[in-house]
Structures are given as structure tokens and as C-alpha cells.
Short mmCIF file of N, CA and C in Angstrom, two decimals:
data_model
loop_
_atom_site.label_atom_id
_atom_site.label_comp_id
_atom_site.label_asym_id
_atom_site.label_seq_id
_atom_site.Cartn_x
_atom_site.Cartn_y
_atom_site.Cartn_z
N UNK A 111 0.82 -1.19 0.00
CA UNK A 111 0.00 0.00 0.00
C UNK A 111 0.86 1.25 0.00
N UNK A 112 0.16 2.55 -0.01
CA UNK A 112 0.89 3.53 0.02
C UNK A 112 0.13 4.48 1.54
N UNK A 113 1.22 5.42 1.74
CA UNK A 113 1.40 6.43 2.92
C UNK A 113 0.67 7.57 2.43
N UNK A 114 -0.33 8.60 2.73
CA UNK A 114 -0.31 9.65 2.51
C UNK A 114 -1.33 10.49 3.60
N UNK A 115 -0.61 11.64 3.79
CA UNK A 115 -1.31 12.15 5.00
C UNK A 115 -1.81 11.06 6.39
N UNK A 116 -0.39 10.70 6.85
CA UNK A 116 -0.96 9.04 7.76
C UNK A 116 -1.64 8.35 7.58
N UNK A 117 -2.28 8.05 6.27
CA UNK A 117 -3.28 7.08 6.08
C UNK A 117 -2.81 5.75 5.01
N UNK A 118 -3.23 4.82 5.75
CA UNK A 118 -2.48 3.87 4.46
C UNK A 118 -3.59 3.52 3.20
N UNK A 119 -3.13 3.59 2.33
CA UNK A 119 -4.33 3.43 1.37
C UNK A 119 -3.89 1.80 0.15
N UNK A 120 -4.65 1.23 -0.10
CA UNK A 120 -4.44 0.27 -0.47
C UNK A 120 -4.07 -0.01 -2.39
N UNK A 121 -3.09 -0.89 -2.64
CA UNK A 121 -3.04 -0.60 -4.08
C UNK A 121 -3.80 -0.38 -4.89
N UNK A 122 -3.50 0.48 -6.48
CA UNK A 122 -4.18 0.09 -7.17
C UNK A 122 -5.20 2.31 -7.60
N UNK A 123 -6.49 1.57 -7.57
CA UNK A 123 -6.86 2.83 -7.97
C UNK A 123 -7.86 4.04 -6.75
N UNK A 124 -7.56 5.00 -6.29
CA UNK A 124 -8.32 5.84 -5.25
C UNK A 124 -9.52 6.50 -5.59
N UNK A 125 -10.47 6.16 -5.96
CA UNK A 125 -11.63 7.52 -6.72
C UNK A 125 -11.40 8.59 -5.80
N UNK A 126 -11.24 9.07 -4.59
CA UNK A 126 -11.34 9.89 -3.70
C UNK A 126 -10.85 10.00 -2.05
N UNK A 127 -9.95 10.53 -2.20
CA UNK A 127 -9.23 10.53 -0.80
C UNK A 127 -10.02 11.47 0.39
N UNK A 128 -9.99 11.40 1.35
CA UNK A 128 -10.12 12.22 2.87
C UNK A 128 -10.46 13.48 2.54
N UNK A 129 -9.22 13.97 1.75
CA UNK A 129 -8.55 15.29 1.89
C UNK A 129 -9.37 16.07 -0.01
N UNK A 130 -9.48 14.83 -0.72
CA UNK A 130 -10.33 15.51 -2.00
C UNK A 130 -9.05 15.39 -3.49
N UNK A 131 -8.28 14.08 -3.19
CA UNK A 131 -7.84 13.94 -4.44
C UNK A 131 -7.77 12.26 -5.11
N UNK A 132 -7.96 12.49 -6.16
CA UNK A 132 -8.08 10.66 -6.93
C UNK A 132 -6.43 10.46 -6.82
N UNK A 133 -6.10 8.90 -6.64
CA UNK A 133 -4.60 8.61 -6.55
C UNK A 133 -4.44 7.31 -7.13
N UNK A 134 -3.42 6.85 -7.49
CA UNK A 134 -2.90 5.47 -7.55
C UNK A 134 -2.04 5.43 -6.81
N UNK A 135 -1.78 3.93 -6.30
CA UNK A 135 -0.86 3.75 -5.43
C UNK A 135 -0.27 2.37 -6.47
N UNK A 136 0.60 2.70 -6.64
CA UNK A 136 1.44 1.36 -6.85
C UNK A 136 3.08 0.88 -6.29
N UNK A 137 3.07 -0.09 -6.10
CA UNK A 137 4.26 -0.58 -5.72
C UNK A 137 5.29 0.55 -4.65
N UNK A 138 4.04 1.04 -3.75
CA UNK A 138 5.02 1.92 -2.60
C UNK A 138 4.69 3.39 -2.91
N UNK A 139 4.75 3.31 -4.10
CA UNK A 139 4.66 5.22 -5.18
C UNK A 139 2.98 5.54 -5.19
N UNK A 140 2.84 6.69 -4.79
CA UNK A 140 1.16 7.37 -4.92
C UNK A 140 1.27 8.86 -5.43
N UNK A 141 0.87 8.17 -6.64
CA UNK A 141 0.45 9.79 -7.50
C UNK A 141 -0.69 9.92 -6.85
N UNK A 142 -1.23 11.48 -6.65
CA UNK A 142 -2.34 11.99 -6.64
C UNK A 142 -2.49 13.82 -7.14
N UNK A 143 -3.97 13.78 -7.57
CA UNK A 143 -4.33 14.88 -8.67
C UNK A 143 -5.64 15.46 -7.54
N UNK A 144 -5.62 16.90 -7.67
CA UNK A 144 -7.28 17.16 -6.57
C UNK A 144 -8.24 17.38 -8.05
N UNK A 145 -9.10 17.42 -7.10
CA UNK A 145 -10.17 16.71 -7.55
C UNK A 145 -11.05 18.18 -7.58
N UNK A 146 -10.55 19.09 -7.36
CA UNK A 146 -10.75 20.89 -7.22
C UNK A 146 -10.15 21.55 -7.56
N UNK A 147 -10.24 22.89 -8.23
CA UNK A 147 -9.61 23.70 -8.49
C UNK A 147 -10.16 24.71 -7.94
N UNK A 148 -9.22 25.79 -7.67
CA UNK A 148 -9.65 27.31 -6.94
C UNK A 148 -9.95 28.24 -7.97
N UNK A 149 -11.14 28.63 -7.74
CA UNK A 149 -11.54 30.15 -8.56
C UNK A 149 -10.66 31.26 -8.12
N UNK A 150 -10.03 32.10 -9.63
CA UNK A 150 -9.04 32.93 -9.35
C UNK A 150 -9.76 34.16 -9.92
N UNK A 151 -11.15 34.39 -10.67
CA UNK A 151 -11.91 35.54 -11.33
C UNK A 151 -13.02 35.94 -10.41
N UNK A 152 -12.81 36.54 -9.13
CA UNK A 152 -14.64 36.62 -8.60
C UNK A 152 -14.42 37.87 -7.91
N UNK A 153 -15.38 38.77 -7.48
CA UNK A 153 -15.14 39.82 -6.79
C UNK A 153 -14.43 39.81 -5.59
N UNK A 154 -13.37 39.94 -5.68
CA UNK A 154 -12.62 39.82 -4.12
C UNK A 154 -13.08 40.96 -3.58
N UNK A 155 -13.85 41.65 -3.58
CA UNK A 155 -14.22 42.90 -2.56
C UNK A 155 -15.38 42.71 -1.68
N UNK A 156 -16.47 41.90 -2.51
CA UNK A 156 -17.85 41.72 -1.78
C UNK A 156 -17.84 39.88 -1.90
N UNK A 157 -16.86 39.07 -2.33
CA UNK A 157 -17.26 37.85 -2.25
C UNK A 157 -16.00 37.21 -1.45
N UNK A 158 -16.17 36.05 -0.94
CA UNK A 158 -14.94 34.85 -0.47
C UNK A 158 -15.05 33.68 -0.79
N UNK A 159 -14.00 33.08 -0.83
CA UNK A 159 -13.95 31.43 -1.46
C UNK A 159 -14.14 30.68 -0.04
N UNK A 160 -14.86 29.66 -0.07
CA UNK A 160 -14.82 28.38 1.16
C UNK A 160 -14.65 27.31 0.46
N UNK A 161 -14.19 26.23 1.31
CA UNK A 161 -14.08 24.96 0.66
C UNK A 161 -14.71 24.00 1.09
N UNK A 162 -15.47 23.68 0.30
CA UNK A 162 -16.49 22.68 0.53
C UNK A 162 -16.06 20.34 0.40
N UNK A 163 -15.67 20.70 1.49
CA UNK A 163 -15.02 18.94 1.99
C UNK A 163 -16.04 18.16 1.17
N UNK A 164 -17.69 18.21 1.35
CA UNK A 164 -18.32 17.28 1.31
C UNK A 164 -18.36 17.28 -0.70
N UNK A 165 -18.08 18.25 -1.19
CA UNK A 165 -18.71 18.31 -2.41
C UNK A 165 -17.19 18.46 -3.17
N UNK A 166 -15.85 18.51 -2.76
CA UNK A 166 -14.86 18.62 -3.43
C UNK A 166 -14.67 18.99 -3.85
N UNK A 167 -15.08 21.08 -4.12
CA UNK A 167 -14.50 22.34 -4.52
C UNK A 167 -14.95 23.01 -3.64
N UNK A 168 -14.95 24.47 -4.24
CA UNK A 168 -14.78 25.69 -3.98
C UNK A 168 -16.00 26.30 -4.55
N UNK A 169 -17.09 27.17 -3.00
CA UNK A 169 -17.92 27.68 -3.59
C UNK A 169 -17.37 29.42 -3.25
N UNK A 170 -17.72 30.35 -4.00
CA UNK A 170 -17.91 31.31 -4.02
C UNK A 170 -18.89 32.44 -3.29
N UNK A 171 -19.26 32.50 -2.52
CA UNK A 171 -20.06 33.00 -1.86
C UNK A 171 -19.87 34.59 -1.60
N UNK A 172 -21.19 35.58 -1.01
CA UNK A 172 -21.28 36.94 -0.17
C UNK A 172 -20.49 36.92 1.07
N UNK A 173 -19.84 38.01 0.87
CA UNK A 173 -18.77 37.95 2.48
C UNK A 173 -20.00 37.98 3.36
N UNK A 174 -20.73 38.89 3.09
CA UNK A 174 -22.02 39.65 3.93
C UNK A 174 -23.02 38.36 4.48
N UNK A 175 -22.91 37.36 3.08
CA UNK A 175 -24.24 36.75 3.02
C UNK A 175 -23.50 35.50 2.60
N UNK A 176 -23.02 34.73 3.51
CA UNK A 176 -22.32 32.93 2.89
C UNK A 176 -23.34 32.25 2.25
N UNK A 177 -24.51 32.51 2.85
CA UNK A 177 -25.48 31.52 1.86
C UNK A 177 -25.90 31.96 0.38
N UNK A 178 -25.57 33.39 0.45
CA UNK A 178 -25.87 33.67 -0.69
C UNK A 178 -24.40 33.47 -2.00
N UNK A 179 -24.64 32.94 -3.15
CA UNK A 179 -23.63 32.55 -4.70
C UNK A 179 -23.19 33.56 -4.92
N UNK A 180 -22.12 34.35 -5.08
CA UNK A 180 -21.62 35.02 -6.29
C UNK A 180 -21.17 34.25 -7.71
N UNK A 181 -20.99 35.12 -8.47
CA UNK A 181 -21.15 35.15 -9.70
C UNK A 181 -19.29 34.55 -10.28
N UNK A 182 -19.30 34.01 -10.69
CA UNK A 182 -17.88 33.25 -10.69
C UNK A 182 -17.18 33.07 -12.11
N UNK A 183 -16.94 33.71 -12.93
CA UNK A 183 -16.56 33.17 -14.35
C UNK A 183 -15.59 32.70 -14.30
N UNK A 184 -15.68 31.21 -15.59
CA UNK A 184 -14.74 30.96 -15.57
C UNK A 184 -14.06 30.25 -14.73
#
């Protein structure tokens, strides 16, 4: 198996780790890729990024208002 973030994970193929990335583990070696990317285009004045564990990105939200979406291009 392979090591990552103290966890042993077993050979072969990962759809989804703990932490939010797909991996292979083979023979000791674990590539892994996330499974998210960060929005770098959104109003940084009236909006903030959170990261959402359960859903494996990044929502965009109202500083004012978290429940409320901003507008995200791109």
C-alpha cells in the first residue's frame, strides 16, 4: 500500500481521498491529482472562497451573506 497524509491506502486505484484527491498507489509510489480547483476571477471585494469537503470544490459566496452565490466566471 501507500502512505499519505498518515493514512495507508491500499493498491491500485483511489476515486477519492479524505482530503479531495483521486490517486494510484502502486508498488510503494502514490500519485495523486485534486479533484478541485480554486476560482481565481470573482469579486474579491464583496465575495470569499470556502471549501467545501463534502462536495470537493470551492464555492464562491457573499462575504455579507455565505449563503448567498456570487457570480464566478470561468
Amino acid at each position: 500500500g501507500c502512505m499519505m497524509n498518515k493514512k495507508l491506502y491500499p493498491l491500485g486505484h483511489i476515486e477519492r481521498t479524505e482530503d479531495c484527491h483521486e490517486c494510484c498507489c502502486s508498488k510503494g509510489v502514490m500519485e495523486s491529482y485534486s479533484l478541485f480547483s480554486i476560482p481565481m476571477t470573482y469579486d474579491k471585494e464583496n465575495c470569499k472562497v470556502i471549501f467545501s469537503k463534502k462536495h470537493c470544490d470551492y464555492d464562491v459566496v457573499q462575504k455579507d451573506d455565505p449563503s448567498k452565490t456570487c457570480y464566478s466566471p470561468g
